[in-house]
Coordinates of C-alpha atoms in Angstrom, one line a residue:
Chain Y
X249 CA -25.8 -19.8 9.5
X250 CA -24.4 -19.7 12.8
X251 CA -22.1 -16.2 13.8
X252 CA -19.7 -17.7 16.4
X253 CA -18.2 -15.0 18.5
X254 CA -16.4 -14.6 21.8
X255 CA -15.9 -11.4 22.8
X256 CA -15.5 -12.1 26.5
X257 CA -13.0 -14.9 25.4
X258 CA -9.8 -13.2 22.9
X259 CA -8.5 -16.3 22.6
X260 CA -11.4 -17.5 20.4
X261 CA -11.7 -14.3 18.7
X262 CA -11.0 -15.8 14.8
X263 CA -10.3 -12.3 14.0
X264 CA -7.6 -11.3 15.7
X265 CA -6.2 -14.8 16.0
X266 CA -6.4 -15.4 11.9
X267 CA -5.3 -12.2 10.9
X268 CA -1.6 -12.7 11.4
X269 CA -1.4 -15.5 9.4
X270 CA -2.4 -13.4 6.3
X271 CA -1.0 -10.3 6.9
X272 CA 1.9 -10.8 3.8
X273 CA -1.2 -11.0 1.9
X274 CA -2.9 -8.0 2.6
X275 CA -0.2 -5.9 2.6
X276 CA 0.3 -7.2 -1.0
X277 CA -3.2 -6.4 -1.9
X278 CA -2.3 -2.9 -0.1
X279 CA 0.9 -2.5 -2.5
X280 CA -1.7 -3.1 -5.5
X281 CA -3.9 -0.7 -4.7
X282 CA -1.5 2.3 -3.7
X283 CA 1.7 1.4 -5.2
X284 CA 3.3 3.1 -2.1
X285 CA 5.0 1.6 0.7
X286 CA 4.1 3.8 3.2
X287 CA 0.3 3.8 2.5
X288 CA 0.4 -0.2 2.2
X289 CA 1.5 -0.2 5.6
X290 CA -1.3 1.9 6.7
X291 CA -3.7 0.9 5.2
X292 CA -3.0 -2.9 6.4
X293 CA -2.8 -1.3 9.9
X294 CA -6.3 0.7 9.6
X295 CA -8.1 -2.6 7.5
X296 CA -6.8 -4.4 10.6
X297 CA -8.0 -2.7 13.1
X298 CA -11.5 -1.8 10.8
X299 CA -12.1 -5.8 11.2
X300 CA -11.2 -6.0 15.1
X301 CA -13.3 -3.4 15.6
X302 CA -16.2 -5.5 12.9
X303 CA -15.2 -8.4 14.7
X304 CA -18.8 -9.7 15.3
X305 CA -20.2 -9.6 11.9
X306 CA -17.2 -12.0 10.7
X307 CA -18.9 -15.7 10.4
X308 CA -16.6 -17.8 12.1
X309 CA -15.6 -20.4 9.4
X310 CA -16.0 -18.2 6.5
X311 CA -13.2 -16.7 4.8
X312 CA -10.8 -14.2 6.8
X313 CA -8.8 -13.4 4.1
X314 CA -11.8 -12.1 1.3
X315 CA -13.8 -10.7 4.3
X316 CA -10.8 -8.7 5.2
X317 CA -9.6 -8.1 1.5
X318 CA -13.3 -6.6 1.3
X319 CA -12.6 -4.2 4.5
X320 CA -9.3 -2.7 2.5
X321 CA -11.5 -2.8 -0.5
X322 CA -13.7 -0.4 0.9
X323 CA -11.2 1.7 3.1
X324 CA -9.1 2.5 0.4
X325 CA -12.5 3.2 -2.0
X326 CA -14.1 5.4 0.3
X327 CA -11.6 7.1 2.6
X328 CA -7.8 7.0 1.4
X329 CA -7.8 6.7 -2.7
X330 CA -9.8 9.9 -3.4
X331 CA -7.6 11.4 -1.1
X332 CA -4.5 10.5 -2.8
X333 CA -6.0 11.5 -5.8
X334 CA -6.3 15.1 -4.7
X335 CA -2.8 15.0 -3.6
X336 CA -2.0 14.4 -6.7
X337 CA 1.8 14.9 -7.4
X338 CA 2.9 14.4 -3.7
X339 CA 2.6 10.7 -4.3
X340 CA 5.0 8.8 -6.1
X341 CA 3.8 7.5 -9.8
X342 CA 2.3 4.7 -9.9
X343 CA 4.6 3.2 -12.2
X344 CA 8.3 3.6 -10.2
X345 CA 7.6 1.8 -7.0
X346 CA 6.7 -1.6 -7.4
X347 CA 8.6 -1.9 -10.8
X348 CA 11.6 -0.6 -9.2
X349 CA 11.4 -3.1 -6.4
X350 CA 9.9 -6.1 -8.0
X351 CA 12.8 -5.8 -10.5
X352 CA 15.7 -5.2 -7.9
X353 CA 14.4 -8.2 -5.3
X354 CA 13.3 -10.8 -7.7
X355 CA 16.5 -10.5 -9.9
X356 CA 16.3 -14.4 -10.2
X357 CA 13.6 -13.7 -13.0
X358 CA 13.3 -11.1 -14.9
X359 CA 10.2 -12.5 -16.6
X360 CA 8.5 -12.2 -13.5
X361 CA 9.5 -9.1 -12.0
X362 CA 7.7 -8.1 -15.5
X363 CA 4.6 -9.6 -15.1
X364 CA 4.5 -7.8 -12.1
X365 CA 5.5 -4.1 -13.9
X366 CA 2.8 -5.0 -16.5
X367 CA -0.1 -6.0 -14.0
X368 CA 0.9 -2.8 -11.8
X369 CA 1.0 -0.7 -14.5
X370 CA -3.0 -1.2 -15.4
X371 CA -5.5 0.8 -14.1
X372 CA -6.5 0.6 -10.3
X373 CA -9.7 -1.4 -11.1
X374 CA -8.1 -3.8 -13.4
X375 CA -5.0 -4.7 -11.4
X376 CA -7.1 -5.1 -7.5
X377 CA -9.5 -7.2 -9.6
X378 CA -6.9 -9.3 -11.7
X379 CA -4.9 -9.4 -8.4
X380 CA -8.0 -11.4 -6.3
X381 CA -8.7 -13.4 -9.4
X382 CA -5.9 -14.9 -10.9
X383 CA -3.2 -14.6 -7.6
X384 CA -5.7 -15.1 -4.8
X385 CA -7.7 -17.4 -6.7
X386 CA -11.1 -15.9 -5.8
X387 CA -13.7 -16.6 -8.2
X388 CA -15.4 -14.3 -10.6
X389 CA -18.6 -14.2 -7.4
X390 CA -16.3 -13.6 -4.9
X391 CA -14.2 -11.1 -6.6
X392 CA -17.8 -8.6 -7.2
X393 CA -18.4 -8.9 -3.5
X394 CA -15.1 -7.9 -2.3
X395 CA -14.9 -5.2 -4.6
X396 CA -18.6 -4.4 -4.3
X397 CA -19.3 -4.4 -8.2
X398 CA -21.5 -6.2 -10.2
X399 CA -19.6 -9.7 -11.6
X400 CA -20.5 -8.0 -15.5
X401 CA -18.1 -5.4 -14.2
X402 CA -15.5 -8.3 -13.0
X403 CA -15.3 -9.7 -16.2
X404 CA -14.8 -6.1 -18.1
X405 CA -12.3 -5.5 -16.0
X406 CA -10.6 -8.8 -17.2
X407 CA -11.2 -8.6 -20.4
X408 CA -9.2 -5.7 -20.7
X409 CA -6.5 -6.4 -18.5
X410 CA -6.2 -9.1 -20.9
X411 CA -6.2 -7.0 -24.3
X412 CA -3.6 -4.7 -22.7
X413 CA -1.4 -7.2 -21.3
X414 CA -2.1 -9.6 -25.0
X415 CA -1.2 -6.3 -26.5
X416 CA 2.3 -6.0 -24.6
X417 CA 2.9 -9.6 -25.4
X418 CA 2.5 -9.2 -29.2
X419 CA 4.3 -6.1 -29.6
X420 CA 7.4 -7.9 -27.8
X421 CA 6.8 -10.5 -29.8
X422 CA 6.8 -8.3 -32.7
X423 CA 10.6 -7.7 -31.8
X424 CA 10.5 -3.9 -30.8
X425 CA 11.4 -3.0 -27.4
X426 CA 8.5 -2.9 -25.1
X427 CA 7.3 -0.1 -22.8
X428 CA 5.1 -0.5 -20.4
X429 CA 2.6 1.8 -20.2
X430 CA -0.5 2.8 -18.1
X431 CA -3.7 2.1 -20.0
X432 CA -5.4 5.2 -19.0
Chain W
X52 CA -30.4 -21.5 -25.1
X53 CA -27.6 -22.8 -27.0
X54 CA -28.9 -21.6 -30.4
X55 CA -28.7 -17.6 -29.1
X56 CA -25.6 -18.3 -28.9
X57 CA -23.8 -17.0 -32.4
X58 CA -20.8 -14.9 -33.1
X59 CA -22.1 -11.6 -31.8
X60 CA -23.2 -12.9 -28.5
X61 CA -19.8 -14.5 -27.8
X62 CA -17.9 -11.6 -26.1
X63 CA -14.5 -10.6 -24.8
X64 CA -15.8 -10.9 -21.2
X65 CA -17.2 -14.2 -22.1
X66 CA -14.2 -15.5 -23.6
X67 CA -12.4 -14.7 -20.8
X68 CA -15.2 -16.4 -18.4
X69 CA -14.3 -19.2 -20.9
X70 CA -10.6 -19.4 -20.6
X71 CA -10.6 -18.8 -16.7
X72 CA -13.1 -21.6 -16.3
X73 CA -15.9 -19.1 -15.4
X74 CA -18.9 -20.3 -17.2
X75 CA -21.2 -22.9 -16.4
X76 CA -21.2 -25.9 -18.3
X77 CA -24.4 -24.7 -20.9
X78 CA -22.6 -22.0 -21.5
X79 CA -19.2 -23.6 -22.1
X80 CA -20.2 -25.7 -24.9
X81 CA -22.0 -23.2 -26.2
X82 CA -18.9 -21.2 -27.0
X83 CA -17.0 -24.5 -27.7
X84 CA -19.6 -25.2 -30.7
X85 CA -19.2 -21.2 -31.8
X86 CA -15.9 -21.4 -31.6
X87 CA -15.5 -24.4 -33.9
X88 CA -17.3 -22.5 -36.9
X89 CA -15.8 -19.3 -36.4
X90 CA -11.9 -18.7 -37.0
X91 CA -12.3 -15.4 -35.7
X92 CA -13.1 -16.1 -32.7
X93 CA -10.9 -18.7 -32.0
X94 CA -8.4 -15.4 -33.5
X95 CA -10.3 -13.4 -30.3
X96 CA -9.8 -16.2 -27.8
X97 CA -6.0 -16.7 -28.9
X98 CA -5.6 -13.1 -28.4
X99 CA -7.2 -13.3 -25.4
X100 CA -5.5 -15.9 -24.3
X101 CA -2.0 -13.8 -24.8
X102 CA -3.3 -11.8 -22.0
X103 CA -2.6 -14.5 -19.3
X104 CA 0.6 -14.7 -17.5
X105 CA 2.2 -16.8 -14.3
X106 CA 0.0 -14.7 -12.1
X107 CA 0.9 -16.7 -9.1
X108 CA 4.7 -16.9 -9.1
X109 CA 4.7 -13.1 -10.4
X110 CA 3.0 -11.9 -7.1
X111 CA 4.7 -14.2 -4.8
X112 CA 8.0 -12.5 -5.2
X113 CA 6.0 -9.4 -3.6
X114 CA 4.8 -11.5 -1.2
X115 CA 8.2 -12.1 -0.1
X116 CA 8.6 -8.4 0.3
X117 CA 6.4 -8.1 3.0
X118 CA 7.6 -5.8 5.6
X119 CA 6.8 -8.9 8.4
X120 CA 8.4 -7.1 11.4
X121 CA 6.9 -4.1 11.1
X122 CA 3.0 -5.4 10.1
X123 CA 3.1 -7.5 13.1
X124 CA 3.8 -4.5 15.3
X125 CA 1.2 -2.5 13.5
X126 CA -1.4 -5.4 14.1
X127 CA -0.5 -5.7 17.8
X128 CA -0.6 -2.2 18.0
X129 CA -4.3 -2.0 16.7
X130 CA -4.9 -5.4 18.7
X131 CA -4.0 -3.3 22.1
X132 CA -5.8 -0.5 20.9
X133 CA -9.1 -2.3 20.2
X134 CA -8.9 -4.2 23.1
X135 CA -8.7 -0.6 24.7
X136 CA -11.1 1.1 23.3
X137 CA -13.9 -1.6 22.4
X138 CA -15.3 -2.9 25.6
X139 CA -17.3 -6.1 25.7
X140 CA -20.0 -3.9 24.1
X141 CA -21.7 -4.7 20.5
X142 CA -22.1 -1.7 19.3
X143 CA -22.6 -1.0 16.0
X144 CA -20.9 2.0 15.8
X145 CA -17.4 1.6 14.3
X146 CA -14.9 4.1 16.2
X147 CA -13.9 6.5 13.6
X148 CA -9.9 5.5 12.4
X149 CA -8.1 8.0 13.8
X150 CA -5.9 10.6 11.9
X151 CA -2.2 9.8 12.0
X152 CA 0.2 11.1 10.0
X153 CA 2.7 9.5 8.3
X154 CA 6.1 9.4 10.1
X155 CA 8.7 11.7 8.8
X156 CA 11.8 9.8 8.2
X157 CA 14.1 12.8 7.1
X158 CA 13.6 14.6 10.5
X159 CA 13.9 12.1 13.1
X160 CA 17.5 11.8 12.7
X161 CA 18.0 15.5 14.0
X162 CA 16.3 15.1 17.1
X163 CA 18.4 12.0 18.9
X164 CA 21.5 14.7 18.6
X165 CA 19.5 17.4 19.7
X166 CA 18.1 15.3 22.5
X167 CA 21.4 13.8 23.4
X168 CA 22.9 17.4 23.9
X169 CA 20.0 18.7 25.8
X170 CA 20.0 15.7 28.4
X171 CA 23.7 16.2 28.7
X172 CA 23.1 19.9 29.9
X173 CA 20.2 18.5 31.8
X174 CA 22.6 16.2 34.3
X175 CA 25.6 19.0 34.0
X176 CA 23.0 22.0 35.3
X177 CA 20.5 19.6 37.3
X178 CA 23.3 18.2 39.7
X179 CA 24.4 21.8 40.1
X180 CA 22.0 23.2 40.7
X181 CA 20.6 20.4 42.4
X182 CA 17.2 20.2 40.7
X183 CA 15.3 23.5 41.2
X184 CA 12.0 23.3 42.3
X185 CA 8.3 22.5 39.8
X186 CA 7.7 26.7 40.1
X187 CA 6.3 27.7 36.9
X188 CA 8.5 29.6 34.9
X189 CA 8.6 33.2 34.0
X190 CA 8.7 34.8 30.8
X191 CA 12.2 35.4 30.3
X192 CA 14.0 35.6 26.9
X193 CA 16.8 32.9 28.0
X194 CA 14.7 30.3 30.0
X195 CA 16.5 28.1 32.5
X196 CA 17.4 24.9 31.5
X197 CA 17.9 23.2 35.3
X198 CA 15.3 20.5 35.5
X199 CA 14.6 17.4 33.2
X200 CA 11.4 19.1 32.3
X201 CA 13.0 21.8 31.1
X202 CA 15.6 20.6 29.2
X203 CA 12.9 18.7 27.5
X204 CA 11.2 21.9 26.5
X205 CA 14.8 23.4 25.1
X206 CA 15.1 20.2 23.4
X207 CA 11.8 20.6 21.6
X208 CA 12.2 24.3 21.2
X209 CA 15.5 23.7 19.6
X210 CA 14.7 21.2 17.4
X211 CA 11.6 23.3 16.6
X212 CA 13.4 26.2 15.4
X213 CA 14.7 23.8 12.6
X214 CA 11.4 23.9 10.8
X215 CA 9.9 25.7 8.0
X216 CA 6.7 25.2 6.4
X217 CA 8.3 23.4 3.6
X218 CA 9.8 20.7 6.2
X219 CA 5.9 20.1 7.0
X220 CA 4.7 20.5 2.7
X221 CA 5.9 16.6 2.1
X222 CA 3.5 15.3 5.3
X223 CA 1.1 12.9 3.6
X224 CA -2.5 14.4 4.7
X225 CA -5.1 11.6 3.8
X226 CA -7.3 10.2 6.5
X227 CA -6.2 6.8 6.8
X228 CA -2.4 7.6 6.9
X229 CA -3.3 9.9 9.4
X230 CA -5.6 7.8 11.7
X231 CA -2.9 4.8 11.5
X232 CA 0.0 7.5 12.5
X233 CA -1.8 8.9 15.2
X234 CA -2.8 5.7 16.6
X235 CA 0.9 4.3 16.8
X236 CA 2.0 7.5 18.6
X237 CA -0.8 6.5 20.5
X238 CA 0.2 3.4 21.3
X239 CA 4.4 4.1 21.9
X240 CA 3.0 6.9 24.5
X241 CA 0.7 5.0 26.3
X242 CA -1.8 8.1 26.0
X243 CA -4.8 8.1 23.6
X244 CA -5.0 11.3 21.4
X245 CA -8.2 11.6 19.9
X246 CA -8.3 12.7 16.6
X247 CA -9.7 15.8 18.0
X248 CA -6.2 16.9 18.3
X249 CA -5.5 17.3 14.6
X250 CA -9.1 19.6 14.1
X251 CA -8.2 22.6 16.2
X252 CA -9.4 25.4 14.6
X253 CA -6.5 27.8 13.1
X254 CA -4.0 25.1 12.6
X255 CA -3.8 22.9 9.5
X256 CA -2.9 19.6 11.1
X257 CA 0.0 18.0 9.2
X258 CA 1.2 14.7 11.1
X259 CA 2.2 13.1 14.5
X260 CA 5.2 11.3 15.0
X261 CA 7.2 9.4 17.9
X262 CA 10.7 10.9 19.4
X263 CA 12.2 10.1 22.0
X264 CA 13.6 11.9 25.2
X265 CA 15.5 9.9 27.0
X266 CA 14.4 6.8 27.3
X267 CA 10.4 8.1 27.0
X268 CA 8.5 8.5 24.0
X269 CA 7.6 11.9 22.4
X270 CA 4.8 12.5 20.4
X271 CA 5.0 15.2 18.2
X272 CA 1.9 16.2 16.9
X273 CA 3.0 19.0 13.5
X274 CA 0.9 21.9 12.4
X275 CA 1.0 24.8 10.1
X276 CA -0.3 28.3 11.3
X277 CA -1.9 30.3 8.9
X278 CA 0.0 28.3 6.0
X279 CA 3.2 29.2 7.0
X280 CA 4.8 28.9 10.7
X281 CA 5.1 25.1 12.0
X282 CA 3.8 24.7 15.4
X283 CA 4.4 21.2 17.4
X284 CA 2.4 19.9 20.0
X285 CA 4.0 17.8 22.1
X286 CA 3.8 15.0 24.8
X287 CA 6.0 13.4 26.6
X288 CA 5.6 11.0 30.6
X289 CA 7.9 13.0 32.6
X290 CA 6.1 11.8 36.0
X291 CA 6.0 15.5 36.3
X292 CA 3.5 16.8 39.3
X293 CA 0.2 18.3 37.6
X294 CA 0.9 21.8 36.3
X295 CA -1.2 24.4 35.0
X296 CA -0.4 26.4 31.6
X297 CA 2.4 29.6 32.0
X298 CA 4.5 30.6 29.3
X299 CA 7.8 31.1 28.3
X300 CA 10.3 31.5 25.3
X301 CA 13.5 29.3 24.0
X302 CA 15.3 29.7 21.3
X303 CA 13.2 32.6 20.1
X304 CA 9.9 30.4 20.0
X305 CA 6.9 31.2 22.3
X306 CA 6.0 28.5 24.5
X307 CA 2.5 27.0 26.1
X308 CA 3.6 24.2 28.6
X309 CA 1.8 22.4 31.6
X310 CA 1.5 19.3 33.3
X311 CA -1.1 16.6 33.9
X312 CA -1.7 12.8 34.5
X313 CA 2.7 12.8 34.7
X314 CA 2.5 14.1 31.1
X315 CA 4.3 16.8 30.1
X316 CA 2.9 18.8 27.5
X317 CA 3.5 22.0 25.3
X318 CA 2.8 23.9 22.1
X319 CA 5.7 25.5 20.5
X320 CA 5.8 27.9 17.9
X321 CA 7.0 31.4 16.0
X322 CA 3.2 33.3 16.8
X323 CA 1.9 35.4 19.2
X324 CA 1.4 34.5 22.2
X325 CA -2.3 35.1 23.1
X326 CA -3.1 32.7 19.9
X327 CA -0.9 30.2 21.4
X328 CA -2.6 30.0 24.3
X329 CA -5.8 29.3 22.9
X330 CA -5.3 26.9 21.0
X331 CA -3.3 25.6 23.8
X332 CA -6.8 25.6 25.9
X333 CA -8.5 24.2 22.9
X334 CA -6.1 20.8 22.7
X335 CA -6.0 21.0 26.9
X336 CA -9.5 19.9 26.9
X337 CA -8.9 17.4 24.5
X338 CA -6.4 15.2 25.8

């Protein structure tokens, strides 16, 4: 296990020079987790400079993206959520944002912009777990190191994302209107 | 291993593990051979199954929705700042992420108006009077307004007035907002605030934000004295010979300004001015 690292030489800095390329993504993650704009652009900005400033402990030909998904991970766990939580009603629900958007900008299909309103809609936990699983394709492993949790709690989280979102689909299916609702 | 394997054993979360390919290949046919005797469970794993949905394509729409532009900026911002404030060093001592405060939209459209009129009156009174000299001011109810300094100070006195503590209530207050605001006001002014400057004692630190005067970035750092009156500290690179702290009122605020390093500071509020000027000395030392 060899840690390459440069620090003399920016140029060879895999850091700075791979985190462009997934910035889209982390801001997406960012969205996710607070549902708000604004705080999805900081919190990219503070995970970004969080692993410049961690740059040595990343293992040069290991995986940016998780390594950095685990920095936001544990920003937004241990400095910004409980924060927002105390705020409380200065934030804007969790609901609007994202299902607003998603619906306005991906007109094309509806079905998707729904998928999207149902996943946001779950709980914090379920929705950053189901996010790295099933969009970023991280396994079940991977997925309990980013977020820090034990892989039983991985696939509790899944299960009931699943249940709720199995739920939605059989009520639909069931021919009454749907509502989305949070599950807690 | 197989055998222990019955109904009760098969759970959600391993169904799940099942359907998303999760469970080593024991363990698979295990559930396989379960779920051939059991109708129920294939009923569970059906259900289950219900839950899935075109993860990928779903999320890729908010992919698109990126803000590209501006996270780019942000990186190269904490890029410059990194390269700053890390040295070749290894230390294993993260800096702390600064406070920064969320920028305020709904006000920054009042300023460039404000700004504009003040720099007018700036060129109008500075050619007449042909530029008086860097004296520090005196108290005087109706400052002068002759120099580009000055007019700088009536433009943030005058915008200043505009506040109330309610225009301050909506500034988002959480650590990381903060430290990412603070370090792009940072960055436009070419002056590193540490986030010293949001913990003086008596003022509730609110935000930081980037104006403009001119053609120069302003930092505008917002606070709320005892709970109620806004007070700004704020910065701007006038190229201004270094100046020590006097006082003075516009537009019925009290005033702390001086000069160092060609940045122009001052404090600005509705208080007294004795409690001005300490915290004045308190973010002096800090910047």
């Amino acid at each position: 296990m060899n840690i390459h690292y440069e620090m003399t030489n920016p140029d060879h800095n895999p850091v700075k020079s791979g985190l462009p390329e997934i910035l889209s993504r982390l801001w997406r993650f960012a969205m996710v987790l607070s549902h708000n704009e604004e705080t999805a652009g900081d919190l990219v900005q503070a995970t970004c400079l969080r692993a410049l400033q961690k740059c040595e402990q990343f293992q040069a030909g290991t995986h940016l993206d998780r390594w950095t998904f685990s920095i936001m991970a544990s920003l937004w766990k241990n400095e910004l959520r409980a924060e927002r939580i105390r705020r409380g009603g200065g934030f804007v629900d969790a609901e609007e944002v994202l299902v607003t958007d998603g619906a306005e900008k991906i007109e094309t299909n509806i079905l998707l912009a729904e998928v999207l309103a149902e996943v946001q809609a779950l709980p914090e936990a379920q929705r950053s777990t189901v996010l790295l699983v099933y969009v970023e394709g991280l396994t079940y492993a991977e997925a309990a190191e980013t977020l820090e949790v034990p892989i039983g709690t991985i696939m509790s989280r899944l299960a009931a994302a699943r249940l709720k979102l199995a739920a939605l689909k059989r009520a639909e299916d069931g021919g009454s209107k749907r509502q989305v609702k949070t599950g807690q | 291993m197989t055998s222990e394997l019955n109904d009760q054993t098969v759970t959600d979360e391993t169904l799940v593990a099942y359907l998303d390919g999760e469970l080593p290949p024991g363990e698979r046919s295990s559930v396989e051979s379960a779920l051939e005797s059991d109708e129920e469970l294939r009923e569970r794993l059906a259900l289950l199954d219900d839950g899935a949905r075109p993860w990928k394509d779903a999320f890729a729409g908010l992919l698109e929705q990126a803000p590209m532009e501006k996270l780019e900026a942000d990186l190269a911002a904490a890029i410059q700042q990194q390269a700053e404030q890390a040295p070749t060093s290894g230390s294993a001592d993260l800096p702390p992420i600064i406070k920064v405060p969320a920028n305020d939209h709904g006000n920054r459209r009042w300023w460039r108006p404000a700004m504009a009129a003040c720099v007018a009156v700036t060129l109008l009174v500075g050619f007449a009077a042909g530029y008086g000299t860097n004296e520090a001011q005196n108290p005087e109810v109706v400052a002068a307004v002759g120099t580009e300094a000055e007019a700088w100070r009536q433009a943030v006195a005058d915008y200043q007035a505009l506040y109330t503590r309610e225009t301050l209530s909506v500034a988002l207050t959480d650590p990381v907002v903060q430290s990412a605001g603070l370090q792009r006001v940072s960055k436009s002014l070419g002056l590193t605030l540490p986030d010293s400057v949001s913990e003086v004692g008596g003022l509730d630190y609110k935000r930081a934000q980037i104006l403009k005067f001119g053609s120069q970035p302003l930092a505008q750092l917002a606070y709320l004295y005892k709970d109620e009156v806004p007070v700004a500290f704020c910065i701007v690179r006038l190229d201004e010979t270094d100046r020590a702290a006097s006082n003075e009122v516009r537009s019925g605020l009290n005033i702390v300004h001086w000069s160092k390093g060609g940045y122009s500071l001052m404090l600005v509020g509705d208080l007294p001015v004795e409690e001005l000027n300490d915290f004045a000395r308190e973010l002096e030392g800090r910047v």
